Structure formats: structure tokens, C-alpha cells
Short mmCIF file of C-alpha atoms and ligand atoms in Angstrom, two decimals:
data_model
loop_
_atom_site.label_atom_id
_atom_site.label_comp_id
_atom_site.label_asym_id
_atom_site.label_seq_id
_atom_site.Cartn_x
_atom_site.Cartn_y
_atom_site.Cartn_z
CA MET B 612 0.19 -0.01 -0.03
CA LYS B 613 1.30 3.30 -0.89
CA ILE B 614 0.41 6.32 0.90
CA THR B 615 0.62 9.76 -0.30
CA PHE B 616 -0.02 13.07 1.12
CA LEU B 617 -2.03 15.20 -0.95
CA GLY B 618 -1.70 18.12 1.54
CA THR B 619 -0.50 18.50 5.10
CA GLY B 620 -1.47 21.93 5.97
CA ASP B 621 -3.84 22.98 8.57
CA MET B 622 -7.13 25.08 7.89
CA PHE B 623 -5.33 28.14 7.48
CA SER B 624 -2.35 27.30 5.29
CA VAL B 625 -1.96 28.88 2.00
CA ASP B 626 1.71 27.76 1.30
CA GLN B 627 0.81 24.10 1.75
CA HIS B 628 -2.32 22.13 0.29
CA HIS B 629 -4.98 21.07 3.03
CA ASN B 630 -4.51 17.91 4.77
CA SER B 631 -5.63 14.75 2.58
CA VAL B 632 -3.96 11.48 1.81
CA LEU B 633 -4.15 9.12 -0.92
CA ALA B 634 -3.78 5.51 -0.33
CA GLU B 635 -3.08 3.39 -3.59
CA PHE B 636 -3.52 -0.66 -3.07
CA GLY B 637 -4.22 -3.36 -5.17
CA ASP B 638 -6.13 -2.04 -8.35
CA THR B 639 -8.02 0.26 -6.25
CA HIS B 640 -7.54 3.59 -4.15
CA LEU B 641 -8.81 5.65 -1.20
CA VAL B 642 -8.76 9.43 -0.62
CA ILE B 643 -9.29 10.93 2.87
CA ASP B 644 -11.02 14.01 2.86
CA PHE B 645 -11.35 16.23 -0.43
CA PRO B 646 -10.18 20.03 -0.04
CA GLU B 647 -10.02 21.99 -2.93
CA SER B 648 -6.30 21.68 -3.17
CA ASN B 649 -6.54 18.03 -4.01
CA ALA B 650 -7.11 19.10 -7.49
CA LYS B 651 -3.53 20.70 -7.73
CA ALA B 652 -1.70 18.03 -5.66
CA LEU B 653 -3.34 15.25 -7.86
CA LYS B 654 -2.25 17.08 -11.00
CA GLN B 655 1.27 17.53 -9.54
CA TYR B 656 1.25 13.98 -8.51
CA GLY B 657 0.00 12.74 -11.92
CA PHE B 658 -3.19 11.04 -10.96
CA PRO B 659 -5.96 12.37 -13.00
CA MET B 660 -8.97 13.58 -10.65
CA THR B 661 -11.50 11.47 -13.15
CA ASP B 662 -9.77 8.39 -12.00
CA ILE B 663 -10.75 9.45 -8.26
CA HIS B 664 -13.61 6.69 -7.38
CA ASN B 665 -13.04 6.47 -3.45
CA VAL B 666 -13.39 9.04 -1.02
CA PHE B 667 -13.76 8.79 2.80
CA ILE B 668 -14.99 12.25 4.67
CA THR B 669 -13.88 12.42 8.05
CA HIS B 670 -15.91 15.58 8.91
CA LEU B 671 -17.42 18.80 7.88
CA HIS B 672 -14.61 21.51 8.56
CA GLU B 673 -14.00 23.39 5.55
CA ASP B 674 -10.49 22.53 4.85
CA HIS B 675 -11.60 18.83 4.44
CA ILE B 676 -14.64 19.30 2.19
CA ASN B 677 -14.20 22.33 -0.02
CA GLY B 678 -13.28 20.30 -3.17
CA VAL B 679 -16.40 18.01 -2.98
CA GLN B 680 -18.47 20.31 -4.96
CA MET B 681 -15.74 20.31 -7.62
CA LEU B 682 -15.09 16.72 -7.55
CA GLY B 683 -18.85 16.04 -7.94
CA TYR B 684 -19.09 18.15 -10.98
CA TYR B 685 -15.95 17.02 -12.40
CA ALA B 686 -16.67 13.56 -12.33
CA GLN B 687 -20.32 14.17 -13.83
CA ILE B 688 -18.88 16.22 -16.97
CA VAL B 689 -15.55 14.66 -17.54
CA GLY B 690 -15.42 11.26 -15.91
CA ASP B 691 -17.08 7.94 -16.40
CA ARG B 692 -18.62 7.59 -13.10
CA LYS B 693 -19.86 8.96 -9.85
CA PRO B 694 -17.62 8.92 -6.93
CA ARG B 695 -18.14 6.84 -4.04
CA LEU B 696 -18.52 8.92 -0.78
CA PHE B 697 -18.00 6.90 2.59
CA ILE B 698 -19.13 9.25 5.22
CA HIS B 699 -21.10 8.83 8.62
CA GLU B 700 -24.67 8.58 8.44
CA GLU B 701 -25.27 11.82 10.21
CA LEU B 702 -23.20 13.94 8.01
CA VAL B 703 -24.68 13.27 4.70
CA ASP B 704 -27.47 15.41 4.83
CA PRO B 705 -25.52 18.12 6.62
CA LEU B 706 -22.86 17.64 3.59
CA TRP B 707 -25.87 18.28 0.96
CA SER B 708 -26.69 21.40 2.89
CA ILE B 709 -23.39 22.82 2.05
CA LEU B 710 -23.36 21.41 -1.47
CA SER B 711 -26.86 22.04 -2.70
CA PRO B 712 -26.98 25.86 -3.14
CA GLY B 713 -24.36 25.46 -5.80
CA MET B 714 -25.46 21.82 -6.93
CA ARG B 715 -29.38 21.67 -6.51
CA TYR B 716 -30.08 23.51 -9.82
CA THR B 717 -28.87 22.61 -12.96
CA THR B 718 -29.92 23.43 -16.85
CA ASP B 719 -31.47 19.75 -16.77
CA GLY B 720 -33.54 20.10 -13.65
CA GLU B 721 -33.18 19.76 -9.92
CA ARG B 722 -30.48 17.29 -8.68
CA THR B 723 -29.84 15.70 -5.46
CA MET B 724 -26.78 14.31 -3.61
CA SER B 725 -26.99 10.79 -5.22
CA ASP B 726 -27.05 12.55 -8.84
CA TYR B 727 -23.65 13.36 -8.16
CA TYR B 728 -21.98 10.79 -5.74
CA ASP B 729 -22.65 7.12 -4.71
CA VAL B 730 -23.15 7.93 -1.05
CA VAL B 731 -22.09 4.88 1.40
CA PRO B 732 -23.76 5.87 4.55
CA LEU B 733 -21.63 4.71 7.70
CA PRO B 734 -23.13 4.07 11.10
CA ASP B 735 -20.99 5.15 14.31
CA GLY B 736 -18.05 2.67 14.10
CA GLY B 737 -18.96 1.33 10.71
CA THR B 738 -16.42 -0.27 8.50
CA PHE B 739 -16.01 -0.74 4.68
CA GLU B 740 -13.94 -2.94 2.35
CA LEU B 741 -12.02 -1.80 -0.56
CA GLY B 742 -9.70 -4.16 -2.63
CA GLY B 743 -9.61 -6.76 0.16
CA VAL B 744 -8.41 -4.03 2.92
CA THR B 745 -10.97 -3.56 5.75
CA PHE B 746 -11.19 0.35 7.03
CA GLU B 747 -12.54 0.79 10.48
CA THR B 748 -13.90 4.13 11.36
CA PHE B 749 -13.95 5.69 15.09
CA ARG B 750 -15.18 8.96 16.52
CA THR B 751 -12.50 11.36 17.20
CA LYS B 752 -12.08 13.68 19.86
CA HIS B 753 -12.25 16.91 17.76
CA VAL B 754 -15.22 19.31 18.61
CA PRO B 755 -17.90 18.25 21.22
CA GLY B 756 -21.17 17.65 19.79
CA MET B 757 -19.86 17.44 16.07
CA VAL B 758 -19.37 14.09 14.45
CA SER B 759 -16.00 13.54 13.05
CA ASN B 760 -14.36 10.02 12.17
CA GLY B 761 -11.04 8.89 12.11
CA LEU B 762 -9.71 5.90 10.26
CA MET B 763 -7.94 2.66 10.72
CA ALA B 764 -6.61 0.02 8.00
CA LYS B 765 -5.47 -2.79 10.40
CA SER B 766 -2.02 -3.84 9.78
CA TYR B 767 -1.56 -0.78 7.62
CA PHE B 768 -2.23 2.35 9.28
CA TYR B 769 -4.14 4.48 11.92
CA TYR B 770 -5.11 8.01 10.69
CA SER B 771 -6.37 10.48 13.47
CA ALA B 772 -8.24 13.06 11.14
CA ASP B 773 -8.48 16.05 13.17
CA SER B 774 -8.54 15.25 16.82
CA ARG B 775 -7.27 15.77 20.24
CA LEU B 776 -4.56 13.19 21.34
CA ASP B 777 -6.78 9.75 22.01
CA GLN B 778 -3.72 8.54 23.81
CA LYS B 779 -5.58 4.96 24.76
CA ARG B 780 -6.74 4.26 21.17
CA VAL B 781 -3.39 5.51 19.98
CA GLU B 782 -1.50 3.08 22.07
CA GLU B 783 -3.87 0.02 21.66
CA VAL B 784 -3.88 0.25 18.09
CA ALA B 785 0.12 0.89 17.53
CA GLU B 786 0.72 -3.03 17.70
CA ASP B 787 -1.53 -3.55 15.06
CA VAL B 788 -0.40 -1.00 12.46
CA GLN B 789 2.75 -0.11 10.65
CA LEU B 790 2.29 3.80 10.62
CA ILE B 791 0.44 6.21 13.02
CA PHE B 792 -0.64 9.05 10.79
CA HIS B 793 -1.53 11.86 13.64
CA GLU B 794 -2.51 15.81 13.44
CA CYS B 795 -0.04 17.78 14.88
CA HIS B 796 -0.83 21.91 15.01
CA MET B 797 2.52 22.52 16.15
CA HIS B 798 2.01 25.70 17.71
CA ASP B 799 3.33 26.69 21.06
CA LEU B 800 -0.25 27.16 22.53
CA VAL B 801 -3.01 25.12 23.63
CA ILE B 802 -5.84 24.51 20.71
CA LYS B 803 -8.69 22.40 22.52
CA SER B 804 -9.95 20.83 19.38
CA HIS B 805 -6.42 19.73 18.13
CA THR B 806 -3.21 17.96 19.01
CA SER B 807 0.01 19.53 20.19
CA LEU B 808 3.43 18.16 19.68
CA LYS B 809 3.81 18.13 23.67
CA ASP B 810 0.78 15.75 23.91
CA LEU B 811 2.53 13.33 21.30
CA GLU B 812 5.43 13.49 23.25
CA GLN B 813 3.55 11.56 25.83
CA LEU B 814 3.43 8.51 23.63
CA PRO B 815 5.61 5.81 24.48
CA ALA B 816 8.90 5.56 22.37
CA HIS B 817 7.98 2.57 20.37
CA VAL B 818 4.39 4.35 19.36
CA ARG B 819 6.50 7.75 18.84
CA ALA B 820 8.73 5.62 16.32
CA LYS B 821 5.82 4.97 14.01
CA THR B 822 3.98 8.47 14.17
CA VAL B 823 4.05 10.40 11.46
CA LEU B 824 2.58 14.18 11.83
CA MET B 825 0.26 15.96 9.50
CA HIS B 826 -2.43 19.11 9.57
CA TYR B 827 0.41 21.60 10.79
CA HIS B 828 0.84 25.25 10.10
CA ASP B 829 2.95 26.76 7.42
CA GLU B 830 6.03 27.42 9.12
CA TYR B 831 6.72 23.56 8.38
CA ALA B 832 6.08 23.98 4.92
CA ASN B 833 9.53 24.66 4.70
CA ALA B 834 11.38 21.24 3.68
CA ASP B 835 14.59 22.35 5.60
CA LYS B 836 12.59 22.84 8.71
CA ARG B 837 10.77 19.45 8.64
CA ALA B 838 14.15 17.98 7.92
CA GLU B 839 15.89 19.57 10.90
CA PHE B 840 12.68 18.57 13.10
CA ASN B 841 12.77 14.94 11.81
CA GLN B 842 16.62 14.99 12.87
CA GLN B 843 15.90 16.17 16.42
CA HIS B 844 12.65 14.01 17.05
CA ASP B 845 11.73 10.52 17.17
CA LEU B 846 8.48 11.23 15.33
CA ARG B 847 8.44 12.90 12.19
CA MET B 848 6.48 15.15 9.85
CA ALA B 849 4.96 14.12 6.59
CA GLY B 850 5.54 16.64 3.56
CA THR B 851 3.12 17.51 0.78
CA LEU B 852 3.26 14.97 -2.03
CA GLU B 853 5.90 12.62 0.29
CA SER B 854 4.84 8.99 -0.29
CA PHE B 855 5.03 6.22 2.50
CA GLU B 856 5.02 2.59 1.17
CA LEU B 857 3.65 0.27 3.67
CA ASP B 858 4.31 -3.73 3.30
CA THR B 859 1.00 -5.80 2.41
ZN1 ZN I 869 -8.59 20.36 9.60
ZN1 ZN I 870 -11.35 19.88 12.06
#
């Protein structure tokens, strides 16, 4: 399995793309979240957007979904099929509320969500399978009252999505995965809905050793700055368009 970061930036990032990954395995793939910056990242990476068929949406903050309208239109106008959207069942209607002002009315009449996307609603803790890989969803500790999901592909990776550190869960799953992709804001201040470097440094050394940081601010868009960080720490930062190969 090959994991490529289409973006590693936080919500305010302008120098790098917003956080998203493309997982390629067997003859299929999964993109986690779809910010608008994915269009540029996919072009840079050389993966046509018409070939994007599977997307998992973690939550509805704009930096994770502001490319979903484009993806739907692009697939309909240029592509050969509707993209499949794996998404928590409680987020389907709210997502359509965001998309519908720009997608409901067309020259061929009114449209609904299912005209653009093949929606796969997932219950709490729901799982789905693609290319022989089972993906397990779980609630993240992001914003109280707001549905947000992380993703785990056992024996491959754990993906925190936007979340405070769920230390118990991370330590429990560490044995079962090759890499832990964890958000880390990298600011020297407390942001109650996100994880700090100090939080992650509380993890045991063997867990830190497989932890890769993402969703950080633009100061670390600079590759030299990340390289310096990676030399000085036992956890490491991912860069935009950087790939990680996981054993199958
Ligand atoms: Zn975010
Ligand atoms: Zn968020």
C-alpha cells in the first residue's frame, strides 16, 4: 500500500495544501477528505481527478470538504462514473446542505446528492472494504457535539483525522499498524480541538517511532525546517506529495 500526502496543511494554510491522503493498494485507492487543493496536488502527483472513485470524508470543517463540489461536477462532466463517498450517516444531510446551493439546480433540472455521488452512509464505528482491505471508522475527539471520524486499516495505518490525542486508543492500536498518521498543530499554544507536539511526546517511544505528523501550520511548509525537526525528534513530519510505502 502506498500512502501519498496530497496535503499536510491546517485550515489556515496557504503555502501548502490542506490535509488529505491518497492510499493506493491493489488495483484501487481511497482518498481521505477532499479539499479543493487536491485538484492541484493530484495534477502534481500525476493522478487524474477522473480516476478518483473512492473518498472517505472525516468531518465537515471546510478544509476537509471544500473540493467535494468540484469533484462531483468534474466526475459528472469529464468522468465515467460517480465518485463513491464513504461518510458517517449523520453527515450526509449536513454535507448536502453545504453543497446544494451550488449543485441542486442545473440546466437539466433539480439534482440531489445521489445524482453526483454514490453515497455510502456509515453508522458509528462502521467499517467498509475496498480491494481486500478493511477500513474501520471511529469517532475522534475533535469538537464536542460534532460528528468527526478517524480511520484505521488494520496492519497498515491509523489515521487520526482532526482530533485531540486519544492516547488510550493510539497506544492500543499501535501494535496493529505500521504507521500512525496523527494531526499536530505545531503551535506553542493550546488549541482545544487539536493535538500539540507536547501531547504526542507523552506517547511511549515505540509508538512515537511509528508516528507521522500532519495537519500543521505553514512554518513547516519549508522542507528544510521539517528535515531539521525530523533529525531532532523520534516522531517525524510528513511533507506534501511525500509517499510512504506500507508492506502488504
Ligand atoms: Zn482540519
Ligand atoms: Zn476539523
